[in-house]
Amino acid sequence: MAVTPGDVSVTTATAIPDTTGPDLASWPLTPLQEGLLFHTVSAPDDSAYVEQLHCRLDGELDLAAFEYAWQQAIACHDILRAGFAWTDGRPAQRVETDAPFTLTVHDWRDADSQEQGVRFVRLLDDDRRRGFDLARPPLMRVTLARVGERQWRWVWTHHHLILDGWSVSQLVGEVLERYRAARTGTTATLTERRPFRDYLAWLQQQDTAAAEAYWRDALAGLTSPARIIVPKPAPADSQAPQQDLVIGAAWVTRLQAWARQAQVTPSTVVTAAWARLVGAYAGSHDVVFGVTVSGRPAELVGYERMIGPFINTLPLRVRLDASAPFESWMRTLHRDHGRMREHEHSRLVDIQRWSGLPPTTPLFDSLMVFENYPVDASLREQQSGLRFDDITFVEQSTYGLALAAIPADTLTLRLHFDPSRIDRTTAARMLDQLAALLESVVAGEIRSLGDWSLLRPAERTRLLDASSPAPAPYDPSLPIHDLFDRHAAATPEQVAVVFAGRSLTYGALARATDRIAAWLDAQGVGPDVLVGVQIERSLEMVAAILGTWKAGAAYLPLDPSYPERRLATMRAESGVSVVLTAAVVGALL
């Protein structure tokens, strides 16, 4: 496409000191890039880190000027001309002098709106699945589909290796300013940006020993990640594996006021609520989940306007002590999160090694990010003569569950989920519970952490009323399992136990515990015998305990997350000869 736009130059509004960085031809990788590159090479058919910004565009669009604006941005920013390859057996990003870019344009004016919608969905899917040859920059594509005389659909697809969300917002604003200048024959006024290579140089100067000491202390004693346990998912539907819930502006205002009063940030409150939810679904009071941090060091002058992949994902450990005073616990979390940010440049592979967990054991099973990059504002505040609507930024994750909290006047809670592990109904339920947690904070209902419920008061009352008939007299001389059997005989269809979306009635649980007792009897278990119960918190654990009592024996709890050597010592010293595991009990339920 031939281009003869006006002169586009940069007006320097802020002087940025020069810093000698790595060789322009071959750069090292950031911690984020190392992880993304490893995953992309390991799963070349996976489009998890191929991201898209798309929207409706209305106005007299100058295609030549629009293409030229992108070409100039790519020429200006080295990271947009970076490709990825192995040099001397090590991964590196190599910056090309030139990275050819061509705008792709479709004309769909021959189709009705329904057919245009079908084509657009197919375009998004095909473009994402197409991926990129990482060695051939630019790792981005821009596509326009004309759907009317002045109406367009714009799709910008890029690999996460070259940009983070904040950079996307920055680059969009710059491209549209370049477009305005090219279209009008004027000079673009752009503040000079510090080059990405300066950040890479800063990374090389960081104190690894201090980071190692911090992470070893923060993760000391961790034996396993917090694995979220949910029912077996229903078959996946055709919709994107994403669920949204929007908290209204009035609630957001109250949340901000509460956070100020408690001397924390709104993001801390959302992080705390996510920790509480993860703890409930993992059945643990010591949870670790991933958090995404900006990675932009304040001591690097001009950091807020730099373009590149700065963010990093790190493990955040949260201990859920039910007796802790709520506001002081929240301030502790705020302080701990701040300490972690001092070491946000750490490589996840190093943190894994310092944690003491086996290399094959992931540090976390879920992810949380508080997004604060104003992509919408960059599009709506520009002066290009174009109007942008239906703005969508599509990100994907390799984690089974990832929460994005997106603040504005309202607060959008967006849950990305793996449909092979979590279905849409469960995802919607989890979002509603997260909203309930946030609402109860601003309602002033919580004194200690143990008061923080996933249920709203009305729902909690309804469930208690439905499941709690008037108490009946009982004989305190009878053992618990006999009392249980009496109640099961009287109300066999009533729900006895619920956990992570699963439940058992009294009748079903009574029959299961009878089978467990019979199995234990066949193993020679009886009075004065100790049975090991090596099962995580679950329906199976409840059944194992009741079944052991019915066999006349006592039980010894054995936490499956403990190292095998520790478990073996506990079994040997206690004299346990029979151990109930989830597999054994599951077969008897």
Coordinates of C-alpha atoms in Angstrom, one line a residue, residues 293-547:
V293 CA 2.8 -7.5 39.2
S294 CA 3.7 -4.5 37.0
G295 CA 7.5 -5.2 37.1
R296 CA 8.2 -1.5 36.4
P297 CA 10.9 -0.3 38.9
A298 CA 10.2 3.1 40.3
E299 CA 14.0 3.9 40.4
L300 CA 14.2 3.7 36.6
V301 CA 13.3 7.2 35.4
G302 CA 10.5 7.1 32.8
Y303 CA 9.4 3.6 33.7
E304 CA 5.7 4.4 33.4
R305 CA 6.0 5.2 29.7
M306 CA 8.3 2.4 28.6
I307 CA 7.0 -0.2 26.1
G308 CA 7.7 -3.9 26.5
P309 CA 6.8 -7.0 28.5
F310 CA 7.5 -5.8 32.1
I311 CA 5.0 -7.7 34.1
N312 CA 5.8 -10.8 36.1
T313 CA 3.8 -13.5 37.9
L314 CA 4.8 -14.4 41.4
P315 CA 3.5 -16.7 44.2
L316 CA 1.7 -14.9 47.0
R317 CA 1.3 -16.9 50.2
V318 CA -1.7 -16.0 52.5
R319 CA -2.4 -17.6 55.9
L320 CA -6.1 -17.7 56.8
D321 CA -6.2 -17.6 60.6
A322 CA -9.8 -17.6 61.6
S323 CA -9.1 -15.9 64.9
A324 CA -7.2 -13.0 63.4
P325 CA -8.8 -9.5 63.8
F326 CA -10.0 -8.7 60.3
E327 CA -8.6 -5.3 59.7
S328 CA -5.2 -6.0 61.1
W329 CA -5.1 -9.2 59.1
M330 CA -5.9 -7.2 56.0
R331 CA -3.1 -4.7 56.8
T332 CA -0.6 -7.6 57.2
L333 CA -1.6 -8.9 53.8
H334 CA -1.1 -5.4 52.4
R335 CA 2.4 -5.2 54.0
D336 CA 3.4 -8.7 52.8
H337 CA 2.3 -7.9 49.3
G338 CA 4.4 -4.8 49.4
R339 CA 7.5 -6.7 50.6
M340 CA 7.0 -9.2 47.7
R341 CA 6.9 -6.3 45.2
E342 CA 10.5 -5.4 46.3
H343 CA 11.5 -8.7 44.6
E344 CA 9.1 -8.7 41.7
H345 CA 11.9 -9.1 39.2
S346 CA 12.6 -12.6 40.4
R347 CA 12.5 -15.5 38.0
L348 CA 9.8 -18.0 38.7
V349 CA 12.1 -20.9 38.0
D350 CA 14.5 -19.6 40.7
I351 CA 11.6 -19.1 43.2
Q352 CA 10.5 -22.7 42.5
R353 CA 14.1 -23.9 43.4
W354 CA 14.2 -21.8 46.5
S355 CA 10.8 -23.0 47.7
G356 CA 12.1 -26.5 48.3
L357 CA 9.2 -28.0 46.4
P358 CA 10.0 -30.7 43.7
P359 CA 10.6 -29.1 40.3
T360 CA 7.6 -30.9 38.9
T361 CA 5.2 -29.5 41.6
P362 CA 3.8 -26.1 40.5
L363 CA 3.9 -23.4 43.1
F364 CA 0.3 -22.3 42.4
D365 CA -2.8 -23.5 40.7
S366 CA -4.7 -20.3 40.2
L367 CA -3.9 -16.7 39.2
M368 CA -5.1 -13.2 40.1
V369 CA -4.4 -9.9 38.4
F370 CA -5.6 -6.4 39.2
E371 CA -5.7 -4.8 35.8
N372 CA -5.2 -1.0 35.8
Y373 CA -4.2 -0.3 32.2
P374 CA -6.7 2.0 30.5
V375 CA -7.0 0.6 27.0
D376 CA -10.5 2.0 26.6
A377 CA -9.3 5.5 27.6
S378 CA -6.5 5.4 25.1
L379 CA -9.0 4.7 22.3
R380 CA -11.8 7.1 23.5
E381 CA -9.5 10.0 24.4
Q382 CA -7.6 10.2 21.1
Q383 CA -8.2 13.0 18.5
S384 CA -7.9 11.0 15.3
G385 CA -11.5 11.7 14.1
L386 CA -12.4 8.0 14.7
R387 CA -14.9 6.6 17.2
F388 CA -14.2 3.3 18.9
D389 CA -16.9 1.1 20.5
D390 CA -17.3 -2.5 21.8
I391 CA -13.6 -2.5 22.9
T392 CA -12.4 -5.9 23.9
F393 CA -9.0 -7.0 25.1
V394 CA -8.6 -10.8 25.0
E395 CA -6.1 -12.5 27.2
Q396 CA -5.7 -16.2 27.9
S397 CA -3.9 -18.1 30.6
T398 CA -2.5 -21.6 31.0
Y399 CA -3.8 -21.8 34.6
G400 CA -7.0 -23.6 35.4
L401 CA -8.5 -20.5 37.0
A402 CA -7.5 -16.9 36.6
L403 CA -9.3 -13.9 38.0
A404 CA -8.9 -10.4 36.4
A405 CA -10.2 -7.5 38.5
I406 CA -10.8 -4.5 36.2
P407 CA -11.5 -1.3 38.0
A408 CA -13.3 1.7 36.6
D409 CA -16.4 3.4 38.0
T410 CA -17.6 -0.1 38.4
L411 CA -15.5 -3.2 39.2
T412 CA -15.5 -6.0 36.6
L413 CA -14.6 -9.5 38.0
R414 CA -13.6 -11.6 35.0
L415 CA -12.9 -15.3 35.6
H416 CA -11.0 -17.3 33.0
F417 CA -11.4 -21.0 33.5
D418 CA -10.2 -24.3 32.0
P419 CA -13.5 -25.9 30.8
S420 CA -11.9 -29.4 31.3
R421 CA -11.7 -28.6 35.0
I422 CA -14.4 -26.0 35.8
D423 CA -17.7 -25.5 34.1
R424 CA -19.6 -22.3 33.5
T425 CA -22.1 -22.8 36.3
T426 CA -19.3 -23.4 38.9
A427 CA -17.4 -20.3 37.6
A428 CA -20.5 -18.2 37.9
R429 CA -21.1 -19.5 41.4
M430 CA -17.5 -18.7 42.4
L431 CA -17.8 -15.1 41.1
D432 CA -21.0 -14.6 43.0
Q433 CA -19.3 -15.8 46.2
L434 CA -16.4 -13.5 45.5
A435 CA -18.9 -10.6 45.2
A436 CA -20.5 -11.7 48.5
L437 CA -17.1 -11.5 50.2
L438 CA -16.5 -8.0 49.0
E439 CA -20.0 -6.8 49.9
S440 CA -19.7 -8.1 53.4
V441 CA -16.4 -6.2 53.9
V442 CA -18.1 -2.8 53.1
A443 CA -21.2 -3.8 55.1
G444 CA -19.0 -3.8 58.2
E445 CA -20.1 -7.4 59.2
I446 CA -16.7 -8.8 59.9
R447 CA -14.8 -8.7 63.1
S448 CA -12.4 -11.7 62.8
L449 CA -11.4 -13.6 59.7
G450 CA -13.6 -16.5 60.7
D451 CA -16.7 -14.3 60.3
W452 CA -15.9 -13.8 56.6
S453 CA -18.5 -16.0 54.8
L454 CA -18.9 -16.9 51.1
L455 CA -22.6 -16.7 51.7
R456 CA -24.7 -13.6 52.0
P457 CA -26.7 -13.4 55.3
A458 CA -30.1 -14.1 53.6
E459 CA -28.7 -17.2 51.8
R460 CA -26.9 -18.4 54.9
T461 CA -30.2 -18.1 56.9
R462 CA -32.1 -19.9 54.2
L463 CA -29.7 -22.8 54.1
L464 CA -29.6 -23.1 57.9
D465 CA -33.4 -23.1 58.1
A466 CA -33.7 -25.7 55.4
S467 CA -31.1 -28.1 56.8
S468 CA -31.6 -27.6 60.6
P469 CA -34.9 -29.0 61.9
A470 CA -35.8 -28.6 65.6
P471 CA -33.3 -30.5 67.7
A472 CA -34.4 -33.9 69.0
P473 CA -33.4 -35.3 72.4
Y474 CA -30.6 -37.8 72.3
D475 CA -28.9 -40.2 74.7
P476 CA -25.4 -38.8 75.5
S477 CA -24.2 -42.2 76.5
L478 CA -24.3 -43.5 72.9
P479 CA -21.2 -43.1 70.7
I480 CA -21.4 -40.6 67.8
H481 CA -21.7 -43.3 65.1
D482 CA -24.7 -44.8 66.8
L483 CA -26.3 -41.4 67.0
F484 CA -25.5 -40.9 63.4
D485 CA -27.2 -44.2 62.4
R486 CA -30.3 -43.3 64.3
H487 CA -30.6 -40.0 62.5
A488 CA -29.9 -41.6 59.2
A489 CA -32.6 -44.1 59.7
A490 CA -35.1 -41.3 60.5
T491 CA -34.1 -38.9 57.7
P492 CA -32.3 -41.0 55.0
E493 CA -32.9 -38.4 52.2
Q494 CA -31.7 -35.4 54.1
V495 CA -28.3 -34.0 53.0
A496 CA -25.7 -34.9 55.6
V497 CA -22.5 -33.5 54.3
V498 CA -21.5 -31.0 51.5
F499 CA -18.1 -30.2 50.2
A500 CA -16.9 -28.4 47.0
G501 CA -20.2 -28.9 45.2
R502 CA -20.6 -32.6 46.2
S503 CA -23.0 -34.0 48.8
L504 CA -24.1 -37.2 50.4
T505 CA -27.5 -37.9 52.1
Y506 CA -27.6 -39.5 55.5
G507 CA -28.8 -42.7 54.0
A508 CA -26.0 -42.8 51.4
L509 CA -23.4 -41.9 54.0
A510 CA -24.7 -44.6 56.4
R511 CA -24.5 -47.3 53.8
A512 CA -21.0 -46.2 52.7
T513 CA -19.7 -46.2 56.3
D514 CA -21.1 -49.7 56.8
R515 CA -19.1 -50.9 53.8
I516 CA -16.0 -49.2 55.1
A517 CA -16.4 -50.8 58.6
A518 CA -16.9 -54.2 56.9
W519 CA -13.8 -53.7 54.8
L520 CA -11.8 -52.7 58.0
D521 CA -13.2 -55.8 59.8
A522 CA -11.9 -58.0 57.0
Q523 CA -8.4 -56.4 57.5
G524 CA -8.5 -57.5 61.2
V525 CA -9.4 -54.0 62.5
G526 CA -11.3 -53.9 65.8
P527 CA -11.1 -52.3 69.3
D528 CA -7.7 -51.0 70.4
V529 CA -6.5 -50.8 66.8
L530 CA -5.4 -47.5 65.2
V531 CA -6.3 -46.8 61.6
G532 CA -4.5 -44.2 59.5
V533 CA -6.8 -41.8 57.6
Q534 CA -4.6 -40.4 54.9
I535 CA -7.2 -38.3 53.0
E536 CA -7.5 -34.6 52.2
R537 CA -10.5 -32.7 53.5
S538 CA -13.4 -34.2 51.5
L539 CA -16.5 -36.4 51.7
E540 CA -14.2 -39.4 51.7
M541 CA -12.5 -38.1 54.9
V542 CA -15.8 -37.9 56.7
A543 CA -16.9 -41.3 55.6
A544 CA -13.5 -42.8 56.6
I545 CA -13.7 -41.4 60.2
L546 CA -17.3 -42.7 60.7
G547 CA -16.4 -46.0 59.2

